[in-house]
Short mmCIF file of C-alpha atoms in Angstrom, two decimals:
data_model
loop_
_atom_site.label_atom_id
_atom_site.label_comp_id
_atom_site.label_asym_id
_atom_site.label_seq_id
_atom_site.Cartn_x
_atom_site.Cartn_y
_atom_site.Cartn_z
CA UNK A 351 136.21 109.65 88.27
CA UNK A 352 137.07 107.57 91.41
CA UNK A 353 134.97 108.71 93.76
CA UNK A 354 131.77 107.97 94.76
CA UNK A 355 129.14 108.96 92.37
CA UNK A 356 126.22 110.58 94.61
CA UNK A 357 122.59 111.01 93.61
CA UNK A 358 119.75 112.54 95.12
CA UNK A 359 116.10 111.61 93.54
CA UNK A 360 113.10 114.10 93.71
CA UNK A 361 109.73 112.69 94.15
CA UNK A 362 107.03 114.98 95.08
CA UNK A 363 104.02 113.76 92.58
CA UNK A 364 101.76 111.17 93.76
CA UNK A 365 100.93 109.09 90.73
CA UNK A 366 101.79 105.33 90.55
CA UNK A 367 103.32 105.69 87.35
CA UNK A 368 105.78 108.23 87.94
CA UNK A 369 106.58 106.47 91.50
CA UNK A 370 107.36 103.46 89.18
CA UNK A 371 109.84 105.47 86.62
CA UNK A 372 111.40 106.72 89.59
CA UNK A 373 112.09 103.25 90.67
CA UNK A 374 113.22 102.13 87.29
CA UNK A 375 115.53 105.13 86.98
CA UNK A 376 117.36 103.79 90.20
CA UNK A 377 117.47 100.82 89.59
CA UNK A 378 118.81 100.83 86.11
CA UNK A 379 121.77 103.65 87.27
CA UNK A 380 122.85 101.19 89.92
CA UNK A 381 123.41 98.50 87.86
CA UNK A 382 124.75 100.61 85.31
CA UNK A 383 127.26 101.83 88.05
CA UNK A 384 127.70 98.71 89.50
CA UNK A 385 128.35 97.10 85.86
CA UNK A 386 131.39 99.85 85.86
CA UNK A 387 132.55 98.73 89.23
CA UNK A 388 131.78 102.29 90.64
CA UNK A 389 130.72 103.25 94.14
CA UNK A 390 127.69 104.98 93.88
CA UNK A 391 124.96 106.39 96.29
CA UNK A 392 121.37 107.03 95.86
CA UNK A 393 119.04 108.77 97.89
CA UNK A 394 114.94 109.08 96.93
CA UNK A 395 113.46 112.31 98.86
CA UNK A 396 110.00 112.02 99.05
CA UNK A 397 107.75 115.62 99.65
CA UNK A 398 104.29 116.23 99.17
CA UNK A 399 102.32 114.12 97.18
CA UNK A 400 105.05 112.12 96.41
CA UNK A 401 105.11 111.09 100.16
CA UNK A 402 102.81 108.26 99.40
CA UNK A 403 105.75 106.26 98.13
CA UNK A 404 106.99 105.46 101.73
CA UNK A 405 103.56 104.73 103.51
CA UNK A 406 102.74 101.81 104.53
CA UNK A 407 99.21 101.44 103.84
CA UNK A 408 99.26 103.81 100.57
CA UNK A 409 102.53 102.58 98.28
CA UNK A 410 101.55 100.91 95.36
CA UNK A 411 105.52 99.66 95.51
CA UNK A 412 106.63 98.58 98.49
CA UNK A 413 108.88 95.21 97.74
CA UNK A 414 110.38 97.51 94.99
CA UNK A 415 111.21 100.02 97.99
CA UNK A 416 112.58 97.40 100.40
CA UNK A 417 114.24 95.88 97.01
CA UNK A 418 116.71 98.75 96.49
CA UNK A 419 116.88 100.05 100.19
CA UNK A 420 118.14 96.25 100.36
CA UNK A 421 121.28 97.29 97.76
CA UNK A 422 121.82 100.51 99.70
CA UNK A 423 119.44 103.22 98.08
CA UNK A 424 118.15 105.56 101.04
CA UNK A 425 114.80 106.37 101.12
CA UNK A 426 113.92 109.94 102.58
CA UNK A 427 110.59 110.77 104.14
CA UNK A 428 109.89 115.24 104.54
CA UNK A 429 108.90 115.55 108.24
CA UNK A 430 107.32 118.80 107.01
CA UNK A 431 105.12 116.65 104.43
CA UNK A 432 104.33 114.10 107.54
CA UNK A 433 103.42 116.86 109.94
CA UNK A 434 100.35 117.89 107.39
CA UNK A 435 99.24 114.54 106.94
CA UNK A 436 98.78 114.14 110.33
CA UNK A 437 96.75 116.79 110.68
CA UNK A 438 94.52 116.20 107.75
CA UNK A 439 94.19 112.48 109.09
CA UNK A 440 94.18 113.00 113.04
CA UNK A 441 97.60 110.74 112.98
CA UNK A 442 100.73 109.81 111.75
CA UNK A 443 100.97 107.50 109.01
CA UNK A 444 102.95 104.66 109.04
CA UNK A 445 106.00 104.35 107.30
CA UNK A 446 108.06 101.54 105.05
CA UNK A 447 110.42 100.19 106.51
CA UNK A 448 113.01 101.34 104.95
CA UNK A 449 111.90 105.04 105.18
CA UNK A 450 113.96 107.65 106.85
CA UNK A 451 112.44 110.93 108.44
CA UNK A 452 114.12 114.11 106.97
CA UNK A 453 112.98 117.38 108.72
CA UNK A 454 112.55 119.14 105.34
CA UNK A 455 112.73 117.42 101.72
CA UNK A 456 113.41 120.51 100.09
CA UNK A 457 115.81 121.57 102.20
CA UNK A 458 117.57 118.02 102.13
CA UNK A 459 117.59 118.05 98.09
CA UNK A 460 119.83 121.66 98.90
CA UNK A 461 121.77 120.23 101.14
CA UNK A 462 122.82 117.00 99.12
CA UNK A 463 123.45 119.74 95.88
CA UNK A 464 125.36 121.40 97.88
CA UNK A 465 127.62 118.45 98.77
CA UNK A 466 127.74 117.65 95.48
CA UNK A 467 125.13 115.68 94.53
CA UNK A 468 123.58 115.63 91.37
CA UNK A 469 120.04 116.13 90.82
CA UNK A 470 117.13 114.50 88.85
CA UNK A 471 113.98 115.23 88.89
CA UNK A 472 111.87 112.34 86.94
CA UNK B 1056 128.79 126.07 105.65
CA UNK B 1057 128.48 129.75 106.64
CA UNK B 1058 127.80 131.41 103.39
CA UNK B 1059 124.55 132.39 102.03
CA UNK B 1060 122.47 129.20 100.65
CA UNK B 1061 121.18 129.69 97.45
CA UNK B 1062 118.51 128.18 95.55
CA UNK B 1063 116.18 128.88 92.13
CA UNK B 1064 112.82 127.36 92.13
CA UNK B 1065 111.53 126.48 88.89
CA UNK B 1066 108.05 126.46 87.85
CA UNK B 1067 106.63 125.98 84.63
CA UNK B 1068 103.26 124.27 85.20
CA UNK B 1069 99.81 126.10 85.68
CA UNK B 1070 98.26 124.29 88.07
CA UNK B 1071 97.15 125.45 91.37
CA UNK B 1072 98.16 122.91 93.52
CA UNK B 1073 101.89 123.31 91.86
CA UNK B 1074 101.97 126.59 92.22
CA UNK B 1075 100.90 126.09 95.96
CA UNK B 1076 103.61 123.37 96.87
CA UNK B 1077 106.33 125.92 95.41
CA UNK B 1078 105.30 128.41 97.57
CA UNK B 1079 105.14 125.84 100.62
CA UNK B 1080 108.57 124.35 99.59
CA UNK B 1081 109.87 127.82 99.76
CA UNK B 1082 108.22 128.74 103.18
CA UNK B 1083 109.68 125.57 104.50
CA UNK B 1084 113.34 126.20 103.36
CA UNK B 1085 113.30 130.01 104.67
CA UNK B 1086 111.74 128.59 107.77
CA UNK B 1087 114.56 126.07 108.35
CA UNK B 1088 117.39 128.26 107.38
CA UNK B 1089 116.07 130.91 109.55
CA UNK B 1090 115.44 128.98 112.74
CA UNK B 1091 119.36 127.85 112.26
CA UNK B 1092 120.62 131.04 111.89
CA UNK B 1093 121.59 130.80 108.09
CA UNK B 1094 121.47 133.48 105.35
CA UNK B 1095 119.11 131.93 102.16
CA UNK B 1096 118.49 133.53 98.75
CA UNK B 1097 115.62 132.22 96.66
CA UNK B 1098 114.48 132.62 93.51
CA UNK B 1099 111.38 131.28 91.97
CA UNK B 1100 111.94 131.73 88.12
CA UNK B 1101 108.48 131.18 86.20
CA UNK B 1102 108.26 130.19 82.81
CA UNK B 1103 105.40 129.22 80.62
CA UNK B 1104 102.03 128.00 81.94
CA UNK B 1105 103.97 128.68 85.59
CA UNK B 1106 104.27 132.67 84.65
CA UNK B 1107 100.33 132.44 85.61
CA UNK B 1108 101.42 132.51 89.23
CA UNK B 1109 102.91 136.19 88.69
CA UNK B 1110 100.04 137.64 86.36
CA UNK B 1111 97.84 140.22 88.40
CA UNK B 1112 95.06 138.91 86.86
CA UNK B 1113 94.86 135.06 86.83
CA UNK B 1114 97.66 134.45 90.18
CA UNK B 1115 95.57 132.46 92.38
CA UNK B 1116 98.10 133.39 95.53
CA UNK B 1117 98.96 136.44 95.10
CA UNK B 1118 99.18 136.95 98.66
CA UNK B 1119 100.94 134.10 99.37
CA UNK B 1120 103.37 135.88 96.92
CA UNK B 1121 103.56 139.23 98.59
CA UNK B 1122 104.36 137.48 101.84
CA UNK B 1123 107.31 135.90 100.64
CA UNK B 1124 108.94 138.33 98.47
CA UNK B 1125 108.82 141.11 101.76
CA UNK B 1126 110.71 138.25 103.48
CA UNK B 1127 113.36 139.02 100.67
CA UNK B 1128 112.48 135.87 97.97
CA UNK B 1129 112.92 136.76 94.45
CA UNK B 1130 109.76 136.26 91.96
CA UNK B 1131 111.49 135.93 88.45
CA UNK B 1132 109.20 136.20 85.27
CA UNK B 1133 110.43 135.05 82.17
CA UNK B 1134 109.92 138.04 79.43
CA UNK B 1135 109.83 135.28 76.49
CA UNK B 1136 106.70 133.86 78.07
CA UNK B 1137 105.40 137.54 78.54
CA UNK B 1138 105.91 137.80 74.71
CA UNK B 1139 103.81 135.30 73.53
CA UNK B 1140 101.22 136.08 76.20
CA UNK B 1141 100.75 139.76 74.41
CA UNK B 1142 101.09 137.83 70.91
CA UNK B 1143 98.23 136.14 72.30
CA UNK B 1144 96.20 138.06 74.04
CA UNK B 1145 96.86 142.01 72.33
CA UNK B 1146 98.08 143.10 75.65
CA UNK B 1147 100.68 142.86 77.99
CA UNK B 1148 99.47 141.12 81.32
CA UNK B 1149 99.68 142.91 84.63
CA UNK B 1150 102.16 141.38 86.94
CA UNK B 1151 101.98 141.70 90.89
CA UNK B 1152 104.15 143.97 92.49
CA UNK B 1153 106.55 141.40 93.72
CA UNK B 1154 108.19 139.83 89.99
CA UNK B 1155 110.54 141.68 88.38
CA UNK B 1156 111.28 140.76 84.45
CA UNK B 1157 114.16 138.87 83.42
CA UNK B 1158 114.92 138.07 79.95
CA UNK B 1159 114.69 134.47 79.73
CA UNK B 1160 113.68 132.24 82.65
CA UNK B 1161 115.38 129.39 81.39
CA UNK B 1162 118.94 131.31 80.93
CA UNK B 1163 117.92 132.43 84.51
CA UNK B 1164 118.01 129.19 85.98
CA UNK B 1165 121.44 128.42 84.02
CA UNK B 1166 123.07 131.09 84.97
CA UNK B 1167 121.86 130.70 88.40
CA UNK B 1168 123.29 127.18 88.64
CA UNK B 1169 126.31 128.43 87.22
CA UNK B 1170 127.00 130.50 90.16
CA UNK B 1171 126.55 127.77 92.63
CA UNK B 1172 122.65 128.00 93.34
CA UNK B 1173 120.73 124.89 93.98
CA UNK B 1174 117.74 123.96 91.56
CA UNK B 1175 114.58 122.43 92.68
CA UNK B 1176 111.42 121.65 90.43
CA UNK B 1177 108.92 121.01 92.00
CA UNK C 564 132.27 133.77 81.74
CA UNK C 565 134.08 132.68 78.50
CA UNK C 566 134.11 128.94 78.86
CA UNK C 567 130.89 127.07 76.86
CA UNK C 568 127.53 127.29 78.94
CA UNK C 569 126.50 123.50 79.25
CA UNK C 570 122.81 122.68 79.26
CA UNK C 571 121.61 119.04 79.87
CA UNK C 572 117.51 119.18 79.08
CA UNK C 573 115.40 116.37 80.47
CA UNK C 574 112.29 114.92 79.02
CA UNK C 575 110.62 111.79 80.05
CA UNK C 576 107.11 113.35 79.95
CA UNK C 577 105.25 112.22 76.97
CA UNK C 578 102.76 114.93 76.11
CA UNK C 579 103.29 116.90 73.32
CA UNK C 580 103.16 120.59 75.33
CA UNK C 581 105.66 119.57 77.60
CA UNK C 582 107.76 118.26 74.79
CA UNK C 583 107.09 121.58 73.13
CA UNK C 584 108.05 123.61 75.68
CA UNK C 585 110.88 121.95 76.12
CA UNK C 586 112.13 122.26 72.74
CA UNK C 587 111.14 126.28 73.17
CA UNK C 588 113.16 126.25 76.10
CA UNK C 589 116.27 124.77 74.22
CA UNK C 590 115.52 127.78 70.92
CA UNK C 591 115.05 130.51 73.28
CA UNK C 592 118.21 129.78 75.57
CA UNK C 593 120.29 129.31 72.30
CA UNK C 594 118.87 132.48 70.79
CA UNK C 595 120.12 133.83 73.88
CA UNK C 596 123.50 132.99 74.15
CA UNK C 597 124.08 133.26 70.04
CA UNK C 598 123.12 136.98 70.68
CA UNK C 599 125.29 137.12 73.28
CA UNK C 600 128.36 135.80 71.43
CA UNK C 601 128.55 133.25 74.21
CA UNK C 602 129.58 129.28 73.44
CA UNK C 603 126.85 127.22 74.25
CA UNK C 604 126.17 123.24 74.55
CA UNK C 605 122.88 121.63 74.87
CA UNK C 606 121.63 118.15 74.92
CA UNK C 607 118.27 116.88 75.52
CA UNK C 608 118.15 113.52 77.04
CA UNK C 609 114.81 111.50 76.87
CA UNK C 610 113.73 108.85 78.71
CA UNK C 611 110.51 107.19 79.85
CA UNK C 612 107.68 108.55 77.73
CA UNK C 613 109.90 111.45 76.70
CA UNK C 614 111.71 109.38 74.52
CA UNK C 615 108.54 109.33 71.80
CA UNK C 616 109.90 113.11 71.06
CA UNK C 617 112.23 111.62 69.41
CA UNK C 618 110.62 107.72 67.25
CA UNK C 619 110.21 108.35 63.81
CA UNK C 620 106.68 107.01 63.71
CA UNK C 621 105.59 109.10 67.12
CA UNK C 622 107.29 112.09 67.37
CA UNK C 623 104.90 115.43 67.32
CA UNK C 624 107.84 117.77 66.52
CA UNK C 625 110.38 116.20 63.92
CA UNK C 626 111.07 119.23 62.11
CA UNK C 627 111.66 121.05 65.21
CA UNK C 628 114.06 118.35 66.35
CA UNK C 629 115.36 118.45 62.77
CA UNK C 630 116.30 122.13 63.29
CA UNK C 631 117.82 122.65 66.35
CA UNK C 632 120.02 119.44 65.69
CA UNK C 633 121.22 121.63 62.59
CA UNK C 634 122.18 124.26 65.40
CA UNK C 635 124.09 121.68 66.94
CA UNK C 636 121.81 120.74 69.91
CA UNK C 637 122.36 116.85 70.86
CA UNK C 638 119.10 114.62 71.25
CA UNK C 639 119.91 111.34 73.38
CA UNK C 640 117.67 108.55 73.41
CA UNK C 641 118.15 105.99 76.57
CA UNK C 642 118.60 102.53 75.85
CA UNK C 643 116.93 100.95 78.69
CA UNK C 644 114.12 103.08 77.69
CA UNK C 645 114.26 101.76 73.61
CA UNK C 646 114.83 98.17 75.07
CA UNK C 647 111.67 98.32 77.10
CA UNK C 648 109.69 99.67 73.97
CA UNK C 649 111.02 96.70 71.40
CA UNK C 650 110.12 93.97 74.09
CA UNK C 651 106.63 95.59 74.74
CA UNK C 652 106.02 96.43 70.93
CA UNK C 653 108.24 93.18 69.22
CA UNK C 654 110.59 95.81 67.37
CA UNK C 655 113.09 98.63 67.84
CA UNK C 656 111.36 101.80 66.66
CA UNK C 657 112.89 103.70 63.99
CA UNK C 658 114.40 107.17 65.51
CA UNK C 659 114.34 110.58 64.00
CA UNK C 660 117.91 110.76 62.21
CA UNK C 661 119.31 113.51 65.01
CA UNK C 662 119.03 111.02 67.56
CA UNK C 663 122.06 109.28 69.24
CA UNK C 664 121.41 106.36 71.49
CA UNK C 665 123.12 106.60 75.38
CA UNK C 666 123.24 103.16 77.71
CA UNK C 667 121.03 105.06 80.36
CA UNK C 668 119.27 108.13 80.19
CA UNK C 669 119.52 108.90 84.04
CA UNK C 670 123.60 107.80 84.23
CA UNK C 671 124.40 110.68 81.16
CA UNK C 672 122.58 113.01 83.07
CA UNK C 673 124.19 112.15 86.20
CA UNK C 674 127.49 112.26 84.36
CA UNK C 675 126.69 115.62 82.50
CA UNK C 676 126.15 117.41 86.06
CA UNK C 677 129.34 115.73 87.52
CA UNK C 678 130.93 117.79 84.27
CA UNK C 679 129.78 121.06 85.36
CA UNK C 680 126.67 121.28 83.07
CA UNK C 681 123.34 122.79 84.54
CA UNK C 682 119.92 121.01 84.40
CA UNK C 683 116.76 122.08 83.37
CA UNK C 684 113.75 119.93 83.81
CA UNK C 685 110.62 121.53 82.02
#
């Protein structure tokens, strides 16, 4: 298998401790990919409770965050998720920076299957 | 990608709040695919402490349920869950009008991916 | 469909209903397919806190494990996972004999759905 091994990461609980396996799981496939000298790409897609990974004032990770978005992982933010927080709080919240806007998680996690990707849910 | 999008839903926690960010994930993904003009199947498959979602008698959306199946999304209950239930409980449970039976929600959701559908878990 | 029906199972929840529901799932979907006449593969991969389904000193379901190993279901224990547990504990635990040790719990997944095998996450 040449090609580029593709990923896509479902997060949509908002415990610390499964935010922190997600992490782990990441980062221990990249460097088992990049042991293997294979291309790989990873994208986290964040929905729902799980959301709180990617704000600013609530992630209980954020170096980890900007630590793999710094070896290439993309972080995805559901603009469907953001749209009811901002009406529950009377604004937007404030991202990472290394958060992405998606205009549906769910239908992003469909659209990476569909391209290939594989899927884990952790 | 013109033909139909597919995608199986799988819930098998009992939890309100689950079985309420199914059903959102699923409004959202109909409401995308609709407002770009693209045929979607879906197909919540519930299994275990998720089957609660279809019983008549302990659902605590039924409506929410009835909406979405008359805009054509499938409500799959697994029949080995239903088993134990009226092992349990000396009766069979009431479903709402919206599930239909399959035989095993977990060879659902194979079979479904082995025809090219999408899986979330939510 | 006459080619085997592949199954990859993942567990890295450590309660012991999840881990029993999971190991329902696997009986019930080989039930399934034996009746049917129908080739089927399954391997449950555990990482996280999943993995104490399958430590000799933790596990809540060894005879179960015991018994669907004997029906040739695989049971894959991640390594990063195991390595983690002997520097937090100060020894490898012992696993249940039907236990075979993978590098990374998330790459055999990722590798199992790049070879055409479904996933199940219960």
């Amino acid at each position: 298998m040449d090609e580029t091994v593709q990923v896509a990461v479902h997060l949509d609980e908002g415990d610390a401790a499964r935010m922190r396996m997600a992490l782990n799981n990441i980062a221990n496939l990249c460097a088992h990919y990049a042991q293997a000298g294979q291309a790989v790409a990873v994208e986290l897609v964040a929905n729902g409770p799980g959301l709180a990974l990617l704000r600013a004032d609530l992630s209980p990770l954020p170096e980890k965050v900007a630590e793999l978005a710094a070896d290439g992982v993309r972080f995805s933010a559901c603009a469907n998720t953001l749209r009811g927080i901002t009406r529950d709080e009377g604004a937007a919240p404030a991202l990472l920076p290394a958060a992405q806007i998606v205009p549906s998680g769910v239908v992003r996690l469909i659209e990476l299957q569909r391209a290939g990707w594989a899927y884990l849910r952790p």
